[in-house]
Short mmCIF file of C-alpha atoms and ligand atoms in Angstrom, two decimals:
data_model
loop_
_atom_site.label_atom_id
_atom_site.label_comp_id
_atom_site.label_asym_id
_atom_site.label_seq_id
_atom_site.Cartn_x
_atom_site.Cartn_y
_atom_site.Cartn_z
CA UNK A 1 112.97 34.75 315.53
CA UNK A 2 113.25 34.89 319.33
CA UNK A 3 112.25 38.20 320.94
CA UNK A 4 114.86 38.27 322.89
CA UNK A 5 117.22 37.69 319.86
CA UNK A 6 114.68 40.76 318.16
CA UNK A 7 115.08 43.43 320.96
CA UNK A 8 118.82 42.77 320.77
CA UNK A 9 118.79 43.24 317.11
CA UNK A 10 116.54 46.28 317.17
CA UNK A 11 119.00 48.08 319.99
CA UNK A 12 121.85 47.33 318.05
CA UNK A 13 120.78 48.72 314.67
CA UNK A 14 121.38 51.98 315.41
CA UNK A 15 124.94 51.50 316.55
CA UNK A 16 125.48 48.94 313.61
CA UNK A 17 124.45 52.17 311.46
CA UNK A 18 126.65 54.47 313.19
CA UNK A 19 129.51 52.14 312.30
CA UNK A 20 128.83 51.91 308.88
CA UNK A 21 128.35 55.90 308.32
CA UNK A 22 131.63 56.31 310.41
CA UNK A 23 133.25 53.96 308.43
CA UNK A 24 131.52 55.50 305.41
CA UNK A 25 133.20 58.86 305.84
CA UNK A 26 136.90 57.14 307.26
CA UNK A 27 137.48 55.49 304.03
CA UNK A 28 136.09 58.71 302.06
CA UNK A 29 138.81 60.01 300.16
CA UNK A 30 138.42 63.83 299.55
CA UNK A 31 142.49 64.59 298.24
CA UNK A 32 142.93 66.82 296.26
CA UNK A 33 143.66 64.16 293.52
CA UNK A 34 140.42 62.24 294.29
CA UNK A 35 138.50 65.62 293.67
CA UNK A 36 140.50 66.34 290.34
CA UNK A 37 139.81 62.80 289.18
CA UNK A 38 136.33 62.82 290.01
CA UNK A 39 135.80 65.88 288.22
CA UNK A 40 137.81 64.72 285.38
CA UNK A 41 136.08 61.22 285.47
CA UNK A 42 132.77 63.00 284.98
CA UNK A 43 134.05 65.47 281.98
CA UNK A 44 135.38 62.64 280.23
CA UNK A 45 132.32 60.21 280.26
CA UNK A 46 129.76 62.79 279.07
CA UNK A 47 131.40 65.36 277.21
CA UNK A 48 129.77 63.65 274.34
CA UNK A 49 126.31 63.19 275.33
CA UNK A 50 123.88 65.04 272.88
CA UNK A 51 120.78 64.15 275.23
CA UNK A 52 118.41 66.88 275.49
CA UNK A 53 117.68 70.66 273.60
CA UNK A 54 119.11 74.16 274.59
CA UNK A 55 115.85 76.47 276.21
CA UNK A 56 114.43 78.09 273.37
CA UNK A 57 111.30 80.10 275.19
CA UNK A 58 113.87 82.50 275.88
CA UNK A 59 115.01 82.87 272.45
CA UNK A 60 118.68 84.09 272.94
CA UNK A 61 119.20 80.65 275.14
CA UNK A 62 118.56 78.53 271.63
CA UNK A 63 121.44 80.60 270.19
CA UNK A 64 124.17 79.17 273.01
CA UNK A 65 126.90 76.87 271.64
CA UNK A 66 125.10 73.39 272.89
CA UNK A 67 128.32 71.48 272.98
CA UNK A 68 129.83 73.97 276.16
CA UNK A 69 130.65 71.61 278.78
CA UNK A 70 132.43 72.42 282.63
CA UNK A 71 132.70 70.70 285.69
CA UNK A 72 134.45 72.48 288.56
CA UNK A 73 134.58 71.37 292.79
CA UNK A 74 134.91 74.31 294.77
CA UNK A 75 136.01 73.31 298.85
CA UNK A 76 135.01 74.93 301.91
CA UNK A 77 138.83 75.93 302.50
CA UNK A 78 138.62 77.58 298.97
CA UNK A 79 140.18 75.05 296.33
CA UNK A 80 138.82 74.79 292.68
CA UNK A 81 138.86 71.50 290.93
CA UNK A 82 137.97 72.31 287.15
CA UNK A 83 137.57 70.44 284.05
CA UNK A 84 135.97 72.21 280.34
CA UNK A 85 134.94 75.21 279.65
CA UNK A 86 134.93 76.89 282.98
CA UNK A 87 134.85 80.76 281.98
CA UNK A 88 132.28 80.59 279.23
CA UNK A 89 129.77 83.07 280.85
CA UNK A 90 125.99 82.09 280.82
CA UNK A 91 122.71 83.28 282.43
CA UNK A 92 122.60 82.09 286.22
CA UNK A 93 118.81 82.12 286.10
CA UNK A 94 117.32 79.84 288.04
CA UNK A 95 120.48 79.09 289.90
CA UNK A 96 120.20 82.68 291.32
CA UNK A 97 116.77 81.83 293.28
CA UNK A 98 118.24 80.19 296.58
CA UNK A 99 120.63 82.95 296.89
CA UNK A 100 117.86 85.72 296.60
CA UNK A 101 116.08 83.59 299.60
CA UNK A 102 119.19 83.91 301.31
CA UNK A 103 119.29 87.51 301.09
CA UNK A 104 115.68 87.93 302.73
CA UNK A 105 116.73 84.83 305.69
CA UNK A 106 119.27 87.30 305.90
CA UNK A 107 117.10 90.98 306.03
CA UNK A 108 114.49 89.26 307.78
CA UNK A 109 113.97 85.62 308.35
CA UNK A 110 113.63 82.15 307.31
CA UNK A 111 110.33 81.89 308.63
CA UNK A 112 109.12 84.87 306.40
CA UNK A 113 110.39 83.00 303.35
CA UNK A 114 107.85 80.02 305.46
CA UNK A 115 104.79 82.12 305.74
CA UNK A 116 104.54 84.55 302.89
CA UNK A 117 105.99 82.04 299.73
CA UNK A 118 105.89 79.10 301.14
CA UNK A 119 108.38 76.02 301.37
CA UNK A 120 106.68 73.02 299.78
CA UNK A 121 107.33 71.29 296.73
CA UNK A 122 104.87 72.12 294.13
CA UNK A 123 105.64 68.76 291.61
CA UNK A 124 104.92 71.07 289.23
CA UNK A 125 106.92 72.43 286.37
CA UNK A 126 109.06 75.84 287.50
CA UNK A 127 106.53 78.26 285.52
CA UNK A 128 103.25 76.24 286.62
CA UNK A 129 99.86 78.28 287.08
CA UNK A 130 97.98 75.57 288.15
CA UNK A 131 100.39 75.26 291.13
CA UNK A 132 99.34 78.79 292.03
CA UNK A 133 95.44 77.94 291.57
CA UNK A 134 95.75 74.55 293.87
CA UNK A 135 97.99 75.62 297.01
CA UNK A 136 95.79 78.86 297.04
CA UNK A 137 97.42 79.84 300.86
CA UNK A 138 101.03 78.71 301.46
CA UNK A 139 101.24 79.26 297.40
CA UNK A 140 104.79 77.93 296.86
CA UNK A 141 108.48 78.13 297.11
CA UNK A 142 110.84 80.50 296.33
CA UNK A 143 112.51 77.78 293.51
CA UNK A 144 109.89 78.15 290.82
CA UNK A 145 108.64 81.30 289.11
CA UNK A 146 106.19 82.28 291.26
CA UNK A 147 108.05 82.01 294.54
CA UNK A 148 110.52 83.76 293.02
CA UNK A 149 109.30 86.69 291.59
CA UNK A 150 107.40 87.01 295.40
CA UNK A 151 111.42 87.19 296.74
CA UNK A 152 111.84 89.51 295.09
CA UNK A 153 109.06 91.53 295.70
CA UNK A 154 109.52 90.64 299.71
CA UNK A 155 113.42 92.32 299.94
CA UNK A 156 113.01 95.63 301.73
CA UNK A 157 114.56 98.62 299.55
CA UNK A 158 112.88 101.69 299.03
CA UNK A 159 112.50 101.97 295.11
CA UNK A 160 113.30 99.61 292.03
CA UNK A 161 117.05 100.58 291.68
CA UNK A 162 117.87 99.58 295.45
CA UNK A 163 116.14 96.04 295.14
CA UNK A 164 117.97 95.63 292.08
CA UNK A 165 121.10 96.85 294.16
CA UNK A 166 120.80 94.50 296.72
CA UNK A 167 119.93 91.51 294.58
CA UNK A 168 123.33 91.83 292.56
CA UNK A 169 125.18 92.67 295.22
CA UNK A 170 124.09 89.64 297.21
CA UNK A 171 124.86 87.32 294.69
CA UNK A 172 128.26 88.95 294.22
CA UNK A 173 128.97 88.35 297.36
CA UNK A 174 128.23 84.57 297.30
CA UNK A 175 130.27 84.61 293.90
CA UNK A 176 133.21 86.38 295.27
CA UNK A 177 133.59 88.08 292.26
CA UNK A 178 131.93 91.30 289.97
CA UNK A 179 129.16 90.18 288.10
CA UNK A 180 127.61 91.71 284.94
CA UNK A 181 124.14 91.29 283.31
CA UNK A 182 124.25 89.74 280.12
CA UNK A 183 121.99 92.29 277.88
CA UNK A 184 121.19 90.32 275.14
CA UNK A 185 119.63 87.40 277.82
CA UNK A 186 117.39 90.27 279.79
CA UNK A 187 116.15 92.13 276.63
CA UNK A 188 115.53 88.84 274.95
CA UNK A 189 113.56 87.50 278.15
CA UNK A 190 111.89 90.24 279.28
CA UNK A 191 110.59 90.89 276.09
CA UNK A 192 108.90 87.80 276.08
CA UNK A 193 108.09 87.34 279.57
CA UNK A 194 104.37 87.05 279.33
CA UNK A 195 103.61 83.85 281.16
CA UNK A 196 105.74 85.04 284.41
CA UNK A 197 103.84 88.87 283.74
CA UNK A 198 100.99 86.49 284.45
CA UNK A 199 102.05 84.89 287.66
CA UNK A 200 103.20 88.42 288.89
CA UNK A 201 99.92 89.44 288.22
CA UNK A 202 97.79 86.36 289.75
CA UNK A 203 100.23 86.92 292.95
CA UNK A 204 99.56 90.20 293.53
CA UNK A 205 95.55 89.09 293.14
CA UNK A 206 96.07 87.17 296.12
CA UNK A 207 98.33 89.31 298.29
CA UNK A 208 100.58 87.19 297.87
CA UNK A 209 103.37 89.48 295.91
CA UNK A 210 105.22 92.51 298.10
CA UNK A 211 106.06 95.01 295.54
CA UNK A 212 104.42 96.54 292.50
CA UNK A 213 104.34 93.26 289.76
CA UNK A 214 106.15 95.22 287.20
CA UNK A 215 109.09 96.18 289.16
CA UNK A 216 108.93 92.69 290.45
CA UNK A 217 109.11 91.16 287.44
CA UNK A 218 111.62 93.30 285.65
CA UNK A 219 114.06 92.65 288.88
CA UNK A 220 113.28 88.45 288.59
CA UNK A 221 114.58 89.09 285.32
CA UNK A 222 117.53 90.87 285.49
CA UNK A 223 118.15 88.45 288.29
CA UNK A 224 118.04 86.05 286.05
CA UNK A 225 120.08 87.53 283.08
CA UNK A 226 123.38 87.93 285.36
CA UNK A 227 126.68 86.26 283.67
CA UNK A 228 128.10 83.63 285.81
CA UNK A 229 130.52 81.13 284.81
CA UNK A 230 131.15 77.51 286.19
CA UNK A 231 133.49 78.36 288.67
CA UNK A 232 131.71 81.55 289.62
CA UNK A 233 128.34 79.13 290.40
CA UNK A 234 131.04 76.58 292.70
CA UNK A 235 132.05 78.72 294.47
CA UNK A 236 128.38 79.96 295.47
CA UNK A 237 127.36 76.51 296.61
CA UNK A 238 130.81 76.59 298.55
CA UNK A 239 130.19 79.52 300.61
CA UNK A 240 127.19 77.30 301.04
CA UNK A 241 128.95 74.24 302.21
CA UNK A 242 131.11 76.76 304.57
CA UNK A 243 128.18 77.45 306.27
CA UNK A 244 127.71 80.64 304.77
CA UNK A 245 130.99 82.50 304.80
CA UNK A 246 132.48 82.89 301.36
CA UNK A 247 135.41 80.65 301.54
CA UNK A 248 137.66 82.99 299.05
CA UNK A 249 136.87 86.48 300.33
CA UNK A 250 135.84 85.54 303.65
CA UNK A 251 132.55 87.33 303.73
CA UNK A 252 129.48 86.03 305.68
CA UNK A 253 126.70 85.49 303.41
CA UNK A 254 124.15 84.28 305.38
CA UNK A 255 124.07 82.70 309.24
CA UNK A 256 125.53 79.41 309.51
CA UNK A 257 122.27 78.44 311.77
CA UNK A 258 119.80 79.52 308.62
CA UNK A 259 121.83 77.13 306.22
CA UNK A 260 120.08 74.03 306.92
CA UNK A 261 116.56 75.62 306.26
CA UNK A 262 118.03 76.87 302.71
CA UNK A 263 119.45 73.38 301.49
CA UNK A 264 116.00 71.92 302.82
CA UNK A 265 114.13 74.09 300.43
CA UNK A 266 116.79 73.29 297.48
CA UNK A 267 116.62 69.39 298.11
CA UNK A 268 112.87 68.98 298.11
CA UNK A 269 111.95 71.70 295.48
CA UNK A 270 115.51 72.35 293.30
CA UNK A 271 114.24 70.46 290.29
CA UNK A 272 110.69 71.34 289.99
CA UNK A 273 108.76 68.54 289.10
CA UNK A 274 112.26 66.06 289.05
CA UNK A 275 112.95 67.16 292.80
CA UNK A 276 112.36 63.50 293.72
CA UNK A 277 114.22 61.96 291.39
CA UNK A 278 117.17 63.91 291.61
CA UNK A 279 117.21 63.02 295.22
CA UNK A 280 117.45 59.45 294.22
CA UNK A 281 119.85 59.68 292.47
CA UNK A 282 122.26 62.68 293.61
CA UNK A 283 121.36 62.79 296.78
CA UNK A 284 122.22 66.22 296.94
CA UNK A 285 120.88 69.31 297.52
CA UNK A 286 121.06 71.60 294.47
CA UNK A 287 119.89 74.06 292.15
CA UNK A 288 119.53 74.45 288.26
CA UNK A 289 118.83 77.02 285.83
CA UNK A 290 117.24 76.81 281.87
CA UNK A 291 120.88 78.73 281.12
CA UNK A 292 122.19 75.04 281.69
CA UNK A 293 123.94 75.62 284.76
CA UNK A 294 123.59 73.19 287.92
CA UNK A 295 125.17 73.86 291.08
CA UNK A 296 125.09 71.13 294.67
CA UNK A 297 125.91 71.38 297.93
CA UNK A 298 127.79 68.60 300.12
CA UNK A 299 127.25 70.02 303.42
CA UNK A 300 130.50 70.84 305.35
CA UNK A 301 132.79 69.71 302.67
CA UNK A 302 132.58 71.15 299.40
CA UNK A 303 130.15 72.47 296.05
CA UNK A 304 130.51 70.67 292.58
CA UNK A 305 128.76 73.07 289.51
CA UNK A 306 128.71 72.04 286.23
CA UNK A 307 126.97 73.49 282.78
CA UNK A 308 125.63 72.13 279.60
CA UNK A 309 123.10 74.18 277.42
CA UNK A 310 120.97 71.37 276.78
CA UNK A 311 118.06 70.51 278.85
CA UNK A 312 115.66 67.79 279.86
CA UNK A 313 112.25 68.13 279.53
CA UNK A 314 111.97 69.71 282.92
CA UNK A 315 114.39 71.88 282.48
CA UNK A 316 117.03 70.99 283.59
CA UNK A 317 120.71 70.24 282.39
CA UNK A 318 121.13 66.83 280.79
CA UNK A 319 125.12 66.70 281.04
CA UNK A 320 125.02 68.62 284.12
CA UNK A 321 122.93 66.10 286.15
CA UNK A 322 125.17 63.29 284.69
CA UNK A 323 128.85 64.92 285.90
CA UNK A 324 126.51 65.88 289.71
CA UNK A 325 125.24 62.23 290.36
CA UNK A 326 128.85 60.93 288.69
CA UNK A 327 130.72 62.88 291.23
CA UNK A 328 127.88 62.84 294.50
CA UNK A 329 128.49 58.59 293.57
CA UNK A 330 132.04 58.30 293.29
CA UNK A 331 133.09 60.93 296.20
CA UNK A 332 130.28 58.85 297.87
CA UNK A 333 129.02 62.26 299.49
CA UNK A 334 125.18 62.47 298.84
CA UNK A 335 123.61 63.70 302.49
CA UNK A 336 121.45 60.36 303.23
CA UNK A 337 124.85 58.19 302.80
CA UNK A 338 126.65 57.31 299.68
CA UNK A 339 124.36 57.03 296.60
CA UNK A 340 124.98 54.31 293.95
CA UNK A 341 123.60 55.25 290.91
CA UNK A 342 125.88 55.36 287.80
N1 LIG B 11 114.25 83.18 283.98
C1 LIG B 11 113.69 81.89 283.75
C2 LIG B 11 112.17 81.99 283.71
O1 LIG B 11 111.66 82.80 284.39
C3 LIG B 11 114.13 80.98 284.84
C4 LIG B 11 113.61 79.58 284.70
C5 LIG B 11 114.59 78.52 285.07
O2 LIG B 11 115.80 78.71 285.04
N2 LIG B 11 114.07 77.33 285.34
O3 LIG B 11 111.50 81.31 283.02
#
């Protein structure tokens, strides 16, 4: 080709590509019927899928109903699009993570969460050791176990019942609604919590866990054990989307400027060691738990959760995935432009 025909090409990309994202967005349709179909789009095509097994390390998990199935879109300006079983309550657990990071962005700063977990994707399954042994310094993030239980440890209370205090409270807040520990799920997990007793342990070897490892670990877990249900998990990624202010109570959650830095850390590392191909296909950033829940952000606009007991081998949520990606691809919403899987 002729250079000159080149450098005109390679100066008008970039406005070609501003067209098309404009145009992208102007043809979007985000109605309130184009949200209800797309979530009821998604609940119809895999209500039936048996892919995948509920958690059984935690043995309560194994003993939830595998066929439970929700899909709900919660918006920035507060509306819920639901489809299923949308007040079933299940364990948030892992779901809960981001929002504990939140809470120290919040008592202290992002770039603590930066220098004493760590923000980089370990490709490594969410209760990995061998993560821990190989990025000795800047261990982790605070998605998998180990980041995690170091969150914990790193929120500033004076004794065991004010971290726990603050914890629930937080994610309360991002919930907009009261939220109770499911008993059965903590005694059942923290009864045989060995392997994350272990990763407490190794952290606090390296100075690189805040709190005593026993009180740490007993918080991660009741953490973990809190009773959400679909709607209650939307409309946490939706204070999300709002840039931090819950859009049903109006409460500010976290500062709209530390937002970006949170959905960062939950699009490279939400899905352990499927991070990248979640990206690929969603597009989104997100967040999933072994309970079966799921929950995504779409900057700006609006949060789609969804839960399904059984998991991939990653653990992660088989049906939930499928309804995410469904929706991310027919809303055409995922953050690098629309995605086209299906
Ligand atoms: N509480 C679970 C655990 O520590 C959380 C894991 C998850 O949801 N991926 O193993």
């Amino acid at each position: 080709m002729d250079i000159h025909i080149k450098r005109l090409a390679a100066k008008l990309a970039p406005a070609c590509l501003a067209l098309i994202v404009v145009a992208n967005y102007a043809i979007a349709d985000f109605s309130d019927e184009a949200l209800q179909r797309a979530v009821d789009e998604a609940y119809a095509e895999f209500k039936d899928d048996q892919r995948g097994e509920n958690a059984d390390y935690i043995p309560i998990l194994a003993e939830v109903p595998s066929d439970l199935f929700a899909v709900v879109i919660a918006t920035r300006d507060g509306k819920l699009f639901t489809a299923g079983d949308i007040e079933y309550r299940f364990s948030i657990q892992s779901v809960s993570k981001p929002f504990t990071a939140a809470l120290i962005m919040n008592q202290q700063s992002p770039e603590v969460i930066r220098e004493k977990i760590g923000v980089e994707p370990t490709g490594m399954p969410f209760n990995s050791k061998l993560a821990l042994a190989v990025y000795e310094q800047r261990s982790v993030n605070p998605l998998v176990n180990a980041g995690a239980i170091a969150a914990v440890s790193l929120v500033e209370a004076n004794d065991e019942a004010q971290r726990w205090e603050l914890i629930h409270r937080n994610i309360e807040g991002f919930a907009g609604s009261e939220l109770a520990i499911l008993d059965e799920v903590f005694e059942s997990e923290y009864s045989s919590a060995s392997s994350n007793r272990g990763i407490a342990n190794i952290l606090f070897n390296d100075n690189r866990l805040y709190a005593d490892p026993e009180e740490s670990l007993r918080v991660y877990t009741m953490q973990c054990s809190i009773g959400v249900n679909t709607r209650d998990l939307a409309v946490m990624g939706a204070t999300l989307a709002n840039g931090g202010e819950n859009p049903i109570t109006g409460e500010r959650m976290l500062a709209a400027e530390d937002v970006p830095e949170l959905l960062a850390i939950m699009a490279t590392a939400g899905f352990y060691d499927e991070s990248g191909e979640w990206m690929f296909s969603a597009g989104l950033p997100a967040k999933t738990g072994v309970g079966g829940g799921i929950v995504a952000v779409v900057p700006g606009k609006f949060a789609i959760a969804a839960f399904a007991p059984r998991l991939d081998e990653a653990g992660n949520s088989v049906r939930a995935m499928e309804a995410i990606r469904h929706i991310s691809s027919a809303l055409g919403v995922g953050v690098f432009g629309a995605n086209s899987y299906d």
